[in-house]
Amino acid sequence: MKPIPVPIHIIVAVDQEWGIGKRNSLAWYLPEDLAHFRKITTTVRDKNKINAVLMGRKTWESLPEKSQPLPQRLNIVVTHNKDYKFPEGVIPVDDIASVLSLLPDNIESLFVIGGAQIYHLALSQLPIESIFITKVFATFGCDTFFPQVDAQFTKKDESSILTAKNGPQYQFVRYSKT
């Protein structure tokens, strides 16, 4: 079996019902989590490398236009639409399994950033090392959900419970494969 070229992680924010979105957008605005997301997905040990983010087309479309592509990261988007036009530097793929063979040598880690279908595929088809979860202690009537973390992952560390400037409490938790 060919070795996995880079560590693969999932990063996600969930509400108390494991909801991740509503009508193809985030169901809440939590600047502290956005800063955490940016820090986790852009931090590298080797300054000659960058991280890659893997997302589905709907997640891509939900990004603010000014954030397309997400800066300081290689953006990879899963889409079956061969005619979809992405900005220069974005790599479109038609299936999640082909991602690992397309990663350039300057990639340190791959982060799966959504949406729900991509999370499900990643958990079943990719060797995920860890899951970074922001748990938001509120419910938002989400229509899209993250799967429950199963027994192959154990909680490795967590922050204290924090309170956002705009209200809800939240916590950063990291699960790793056992």
Coordinates of C-alpha atoms in Angstrom, one line a residue:
M1 CA 0.0 0.0 0.0
K2 CA 1.3 3.5 -0.9
P3 CA 2.1 5.7 2.1
I4 CA -0.2 8.6 2.8
P5 CA 1.7 11.7 1.6
V6 CA 0.5 14.1 4.3
P7 CA -1.5 14.1 7.6
I8 CA -5.2 14.5 7.0
H9 CA -7.5 16.3 9.5
I10 CA -11.1 17.4 9.7
I11 CA -12.1 20.8 11.1
V12 CA -15.7 21.6 11.8
A13 CA -17.9 23.8 14.0
V14 CA -21.1 22.1 15.4
D15 CA -24.0 23.2 17.5
Q16 CA -25.4 21.0 20.3
E17 CA -27.3 18.9 17.8
W18 CA -24.2 18.4 15.6
G19 CA -25.6 20.9 13.1
I20 CA -23.1 22.5 10.8
G21 CA -25.2 24.7 8.6
K22 CA -28.5 26.1 7.5
R23 CA -29.5 26.9 3.9
N24 CA -25.9 26.4 2.6
S25 CA -24.3 28.8 5.0
L26 CA -23.1 28.9 8.6
A27 CA -26.0 29.1 11.0
W28 CA -24.1 31.3 13.4
Y29 CA -21.4 34.0 13.3
L30 CA -18.6 33.3 15.7
P31 CA -15.5 35.5 15.0
E32 CA -13.5 33.6 17.6
D33 CA -14.1 30.3 15.7
L34 CA -13.2 31.9 12.3
A35 CA -9.9 33.0 13.8
H36 CA -9.3 29.5 15.2
F37 CA -10.1 28.0 11.8
R38 CA -7.7 30.3 10.1
K39 CA -4.9 29.6 12.7
I40 CA -5.3 25.8 12.5
T41 CA -5.6 25.6 8.7
T42 CA -2.7 28.0 8.0
T43 CA -0.1 27.0 10.6
V44 CA 2.8 25.0 9.3
R45 CA 6.0 23.8 10.9
D46 CA 8.0 24.0 7.7
K47 CA 7.9 27.6 6.4
N48 CA 8.5 26.4 2.9
K49 CA 5.2 24.5 2.9
I50 CA 1.5 25.4 3.1
N51 CA -1.6 23.4 4.1
A52 CA -4.4 22.4 1.7
V53 CA -8.1 22.6 2.4
L54 CA -10.6 20.2 0.8
M55 CA -14.2 21.2 0.4
G56 CA -17.3 20.5 -1.6
R57 CA -18.6 22.9 -4.2
K58 CA -21.5 24.1 -2.0
T59 CA -19.0 25.0 0.8
W60 CA -16.9 26.8 -1.8
E61 CA -20.0 28.8 -2.9
S62 CA -20.8 29.6 0.7
L63 CA -17.4 31.3 1.2
P64 CA -17.5 35.1 1.0
E65 CA -16.3 36.1 -2.5
K66 CA -13.4 38.1 -0.9
S67 CA -12.3 34.8 0.7
Q68 CA -12.3 32.8 -2.5
P69 CA -9.8 31.1 -2.5
L70 CA -9.0 30.9 1.2
P71 CA -5.6 32.7 1.4
Q72 CA -2.4 31.0 2.4
R73 CA -3.8 27.5 1.6
L74 CA -4.1 25.4 -1.4
N75 CA -7.9 25.2 -2.1
I76 CA -9.2 21.9 -3.5
V77 CA -12.9 21.6 -4.4
V78 CA -14.8 18.5 -5.1
T79 CA -17.3 19.0 -8.0
H80 CA -18.9 16.8 -10.7
N81 CA -19.5 19.9 -12.9
K82 CA -16.6 19.9 -15.3
D83 CA -17.6 23.3 -16.6
Y84 CA -17.5 25.1 -13.3
K85 CA -15.0 28.0 -13.4
F86 CA -12.7 28.4 -10.4
P87 CA -10.1 31.1 -9.9
E88 CA -6.5 30.3 -10.8
G89 CA -4.8 28.2 -8.2
V90 CA -7.9 26.3 -7.1
I91 CA -7.8 22.5 -7.9
P92 CA -11.1 21.0 -8.9
V93 CA -11.5 17.2 -8.4
D94 CA -14.4 15.0 -9.2
D95 CA -13.9 12.5 -6.4
I96 CA -12.4 12.5 -3.0
A97 CA -10.2 9.5 -3.6
S98 CA -8.1 11.3 -6.2
V99 CA -7.1 14.1 -3.9
L100 CA -4.1 12.4 -2.3
S101 CA -2.4 11.7 -5.7
L102 CA -2.8 15.4 -6.7
L103 CA -1.1 17.0 -3.7
P104 CA 2.0 18.9 -4.6
D105 CA 5.2 18.4 -2.6
N106 CA 4.9 21.7 -0.7
I107 CA 1.8 20.6 1.2
E108 CA 2.3 19.9 4.9
S109 CA -1.3 18.9 6.0
L110 CA -4.7 18.4 4.4
F111 CA -7.7 19.8 6.2
V112 CA -11.2 18.6 5.2
I113 CA -13.5 21.7 5.8
G114 CA -16.9 20.5 4.6
G115 CA -19.7 20.2 3.8
A116 CA -21.7 17.3 5.2
Q117 CA -21.3 15.0 2.2
I118 CA -17.5 15.7 2.0
Y119 CA -17.2 15.0 5.8
H120 CA -19.0 11.7 5.4
L121 CA -16.8 10.7 2.4
A122 CA -13.6 11.7 4.1
L123 CA -14.5 9.7 7.2
S124 CA -15.2 6.6 5.1
Q125 CA -12.5 7.0 2.4
L126 CA -9.5 8.9 3.9
P127 CA -7.2 8.0 6.8
I128 CA -8.2 10.9 9.1
E129 CA -5.7 11.5 11.9
S130 CA -7.6 14.0 13.9
I131 CA -10.8 16.0 14.1
F132 CA -10.8 19.6 15.3
I133 CA -14.3 20.5 16.6
T134 CA -15.6 23.8 17.8
K135 CA -18.6 22.9 19.9
V136 CA -21.1 25.8 20.1
F137 CA -23.4 25.4 23.1
A138 CA -26.6 26.5 21.4
T139 CA -29.0 25.2 18.8
F140 CA -29.6 27.0 15.5
G141 CA -32.2 24.9 13.6
C142 CA -29.6 23.5 11.2
D143 CA -30.5 21.4 8.2
T144 CA -27.1 20.0 7.7
F145 CA -25.2 17.8 10.2
F146 CA -21.8 16.4 11.0
P147 CA -21.7 12.7 11.8
Q148 CA -21.2 11.7 15.4
V149 CA -17.6 11.0 16.2
D150 CA -17.2 7.3 16.5
A151 CA -15.2 5.1 18.9
Q152 CA -12.1 5.1 16.6
F153 CA -11.5 8.6 17.7
T154 CA -10.8 9.7 21.3
K155 CA -10.8 13.1 22.8
K156 CA -7.2 14.3 23.1
D157 CA -7.6 17.8 24.4
E158 CA -10.1 20.6 24.9
S159 CA -10.1 24.2 25.8
S160 CA -12.1 25.6 28.7
I161 CA -15.6 26.7 27.9
L162 CA -15.4 30.2 26.4
T163 CA -18.0 32.8 25.8
A164 CA -18.2 34.6 22.5
K165 CA -18.5 38.4 22.3
N166 CA -21.8 37.9 20.5
G167 CA -23.2 35.5 23.0
P168 CA -23.0 31.7 22.7
Q169 CA -20.5 29.6 24.7
Y170 CA -18.2 27.4 22.8
Q171 CA -15.2 25.0 23.2
F172 CA -12.4 23.8 21.0
V173 CA -11.9 20.0 21.1
R174 CA -9.5 17.8 19.3
Y175 CA -10.1 14.1 18.7
S176 CA -7.4 11.8 17.4
K177 CA -7.5 8.3 16.0
T178 CA -6.9 5.7 18.6

